[in-house]
Amino acid sequence: MNCPKCRAAMAKLVFDGVEVDRCTLCDGIWFDAFEKEHLRDAPGSEAIDVGHASPPDASSTRRHLLCPVCRTLMIPMTVHGHPSLVYESLYGLLRRVLRRRGIP
C-alpha cells in the first residue's frame, strides 16, 4: 500500500498488538477499521506518531485524498477538542450516509 498523501511506501508498525501502517517518507499513519479506537486509550500509543519537526510540504496539505485500499474519496475530520489535528476518514462518510437513512 502507498501513502494517500505523498504516494511513498508504507511500513508496518505494531503497538500493543495493533498493526498500523506508517509512511516511510512523510510519517503519516494509516489506521484500518477500529485500529485508531483500539489505540486511543492505550498508554504510550502516542509514540507511534512521530509528527513533523518542520512545516509540512504541499503534499501533506492536499485534502481531496482517495483511500489507498478502496479508492473512495476520504473526508477531512478533526479530533474533538483539537481543531488543528486534521485527518481523513471513510468512517465519517459512512456515519453521514447512515444518519441520512435514519440509522444512528
PDB file of N, CA and C in Angstrom, residues 4 9 18 20-21 24-26 28 31-32 36 38 42 47 57-58 62 64-65 76 83-84 87 96:
ATOM      1  N   PRO A   4      -1.586   7.782   0.917  1.00  0.00           N
ATOM      2  CA  PRO A   4      -2.532   8.568   0.124  1.00  0.00           C
ATOM      3  C   PRO A   4      -2.109  10.022  -0.061  1.00  0.00           C
ATOM      4  N   ALA A   9       5.940   4.412  -0.059  1.00  0.00           N
ATOM      5  CA  ALA A   9       5.589   3.114   0.526  1.00  0.00           C
ATOM      6  C   ALA A   9       5.255   3.262   2.013  1.00  0.00           C
ATOM      7  N   VAL A  18      -1.592  -4.082  17.942  1.00  0.00           N
ATOM      8  CA  VAL A  18      -2.333  -3.468  16.839  1.00  0.00           C
ATOM      9  C   VAL A  18      -1.336  -3.080  15.753  1.00  0.00           C
ATOM     10  N   VAL A  20      -0.435  -1.042  12.493  1.00  0.00           N
ATOM     11  CA  VAL A  20      -0.802   0.119  11.688  1.00  0.00           C
ATOM     12  C   VAL A  20       0.273   0.304  10.625  1.00  0.00           C
ATOM     13  N   ASP A  21       0.008   1.178   9.672  1.00  0.00           N
ATOM     14  CA  ASP A  21       0.954   1.468   8.601  1.00  0.00           C
ATOM     15  C   ASP A  21       1.422   2.905   8.737  1.00  0.00           C
ATOM     16  N   THR A  24       6.851   5.842   4.894  1.00  0.00           N
ATOM     17  CA  THR A  24       8.302   5.879   5.017  1.00  0.00           C
ATOM     18  C   THR A  24       8.887   7.234   4.632  1.00  0.00           C
ATOM     19  N   LEU A  25       8.068   8.114   4.046  1.00  0.00           N
ATOM     20  CA  LEU A  25       8.565   9.432   3.642  1.00  0.00           C
ATOM     21  C   LEU A  25       8.000  10.563   4.512  1.00  0.00           C
ATOM     22  N   CYS A  26       6.671  10.656   4.609  1.00  0.00           N
ATOM     23  CA  CYS A  26       6.071  11.786   5.336  1.00  0.00           C
ATOM     24  C   CYS A  26       5.665  11.428   6.767  1.00  0.00           C
ATOM     25  N   GLY A  28       3.146   9.857   7.799  1.00  0.00           N
ATOM     26  CA  GLY A  28       1.710   9.768   8.003  1.00  0.00           C
ATOM     27  C   GLY A  28       1.334   8.366   8.465  1.00  0.00           C
ATOM     28  N   PHE A  31      -4.684   3.996   9.624  1.00  0.00           N
ATOM     29  CA  PHE A  31      -5.380   3.079  10.523  1.00  0.00           C
ATOM     30  C   PHE A  31      -6.451   2.338   9.733  1.00  0.00           C
ATOM     31  N   ASP A  32      -6.451   1.019   9.798  1.00  0.00           N
ATOM     32  CA  ASP A  32      -7.562   0.250   9.253  1.00  0.00           C
ATOM     33  C   ASP A  32      -8.719   0.382  10.236  1.00  0.00           C
ATOM     34  N   LYS A  36      -7.564   2.873  15.249  1.00  0.00           N
ATOM     35  CA  LYS A  36      -7.432   4.137  15.991  1.00  0.00           C
ATOM     36  C   LYS A  36      -8.146   4.031  17.333  1.00  0.00           C
ATOM     37  N   HIS A  38      -8.772   1.312  19.056  1.00  0.00           N
ATOM     38  CA  HIS A  38      -8.051   0.385  19.937  1.00  0.00           C
ATOM     39  C   HIS A  38      -6.849   1.065  20.596  1.00  0.00           C
ATOM     40  N   ALA A  42      -4.671   3.357  24.836  1.00  0.00           N
ATOM     41  CA  ALA A  42      -3.522   2.526  25.205  1.00  0.00           C
ATOM     42  C   ALA A  42      -2.377   3.417  25.688  1.00  0.00           C
ATOM     43  N   ALA A  47       3.387   7.387  20.958  1.00  0.00           N
ATOM     44  CA  ALA A  47       4.766   7.239  20.476  1.00  0.00           C
ATOM     45  C   ALA A  47       4.826   6.810  19.009  1.00  0.00           C
ATOM     46  N   ASP A  57       5.002  19.891   3.853  1.00  0.00           N
ATOM     47  CA  ASP A  57       5.140  20.336   2.467  1.00  0.00           C
ATOM     48  C   ASP A  57       3.764  20.336   1.800  1.00  0.00           C
ATOM     49  N   ALA A  58       3.730  20.732   0.535  1.00  0.00           N
ATOM     50  CA  ALA A  58       2.458  20.886  -0.168  1.00  0.00           C
ATOM     51  C   ALA A  58       1.674  19.582  -0.247  1.00  0.00           C
ATOM     52  N   ARG A  62      -2.858  18.610   0.893  1.00  0.00           N
ATOM     53  CA  ARG A  62      -3.931  18.195  -0.012  1.00  0.00           C
ATOM     54  C   ARG A  62      -5.070  17.624   0.807  1.00  0.00           C
ATOM     55  N   HIS A  64      -8.174  16.427  -0.802  1.00  0.00           N
ATOM     56  CA  HIS A  64      -9.022  15.536  -1.590  1.00  0.00           C
ATOM     57  C   HIS A  64      -8.239  14.257  -1.835  1.00  0.00           C
ATOM     58  N   LEU A  65      -8.274  13.377  -0.839  1.00  0.00           N
ATOM     59  CA  LEU A  65      -7.466  12.167  -0.889  1.00  0.00           C
ATOM     60  C   LEU A  65      -8.338  10.939  -1.089  1.00  0.00           C
ATOM     61  N   PRO A  76     -12.063  15.100   5.265  1.00  0.00           N
ATOM     62  CA  PRO A  76     -11.280  15.602   6.397  1.00  0.00           C
ATOM     63  C   PRO A  76     -12.124  15.674   7.659  1.00  0.00           C
ATOM     64  N   PRO A  83      -8.900  21.221  17.222  1.00  0.00           N
ATOM     65  CA  PRO A  83      -9.272  21.538  15.841  1.00  0.00           C
ATOM     66  C   PRO A  83      -8.101  21.610  14.865  1.00  0.00           C
ATOM     67  N   SER A  84      -6.882  21.730  15.366  1.00  0.00           N
ATOM     68  CA  SER A  84      -5.738  21.772  14.451  1.00  0.00           C
ATOM     69  C   SER A  84      -5.284  20.380  14.033  1.00  0.00           C
ATOM     70  N   TYR A  87      -7.467  14.863  10.100  1.00  0.00           N
ATOM     71  CA  TYR A  87      -7.161  13.586   9.452  1.00  0.00           C
ATOM     72  C   TYR A  87      -8.275  13.271   8.455  1.00  0.00           C
ATOM     73  N   ARG A  96     -22.415   9.657   8.002  1.00  0.00           N
ATOM     74  CA  ARG A  96     -23.342  10.600   7.362  1.00  0.00           C
ATOM     75  C   ARG A  96     -24.389   9.862   6.538  1.00  0.00           C
TER      76      ARG A  96
END
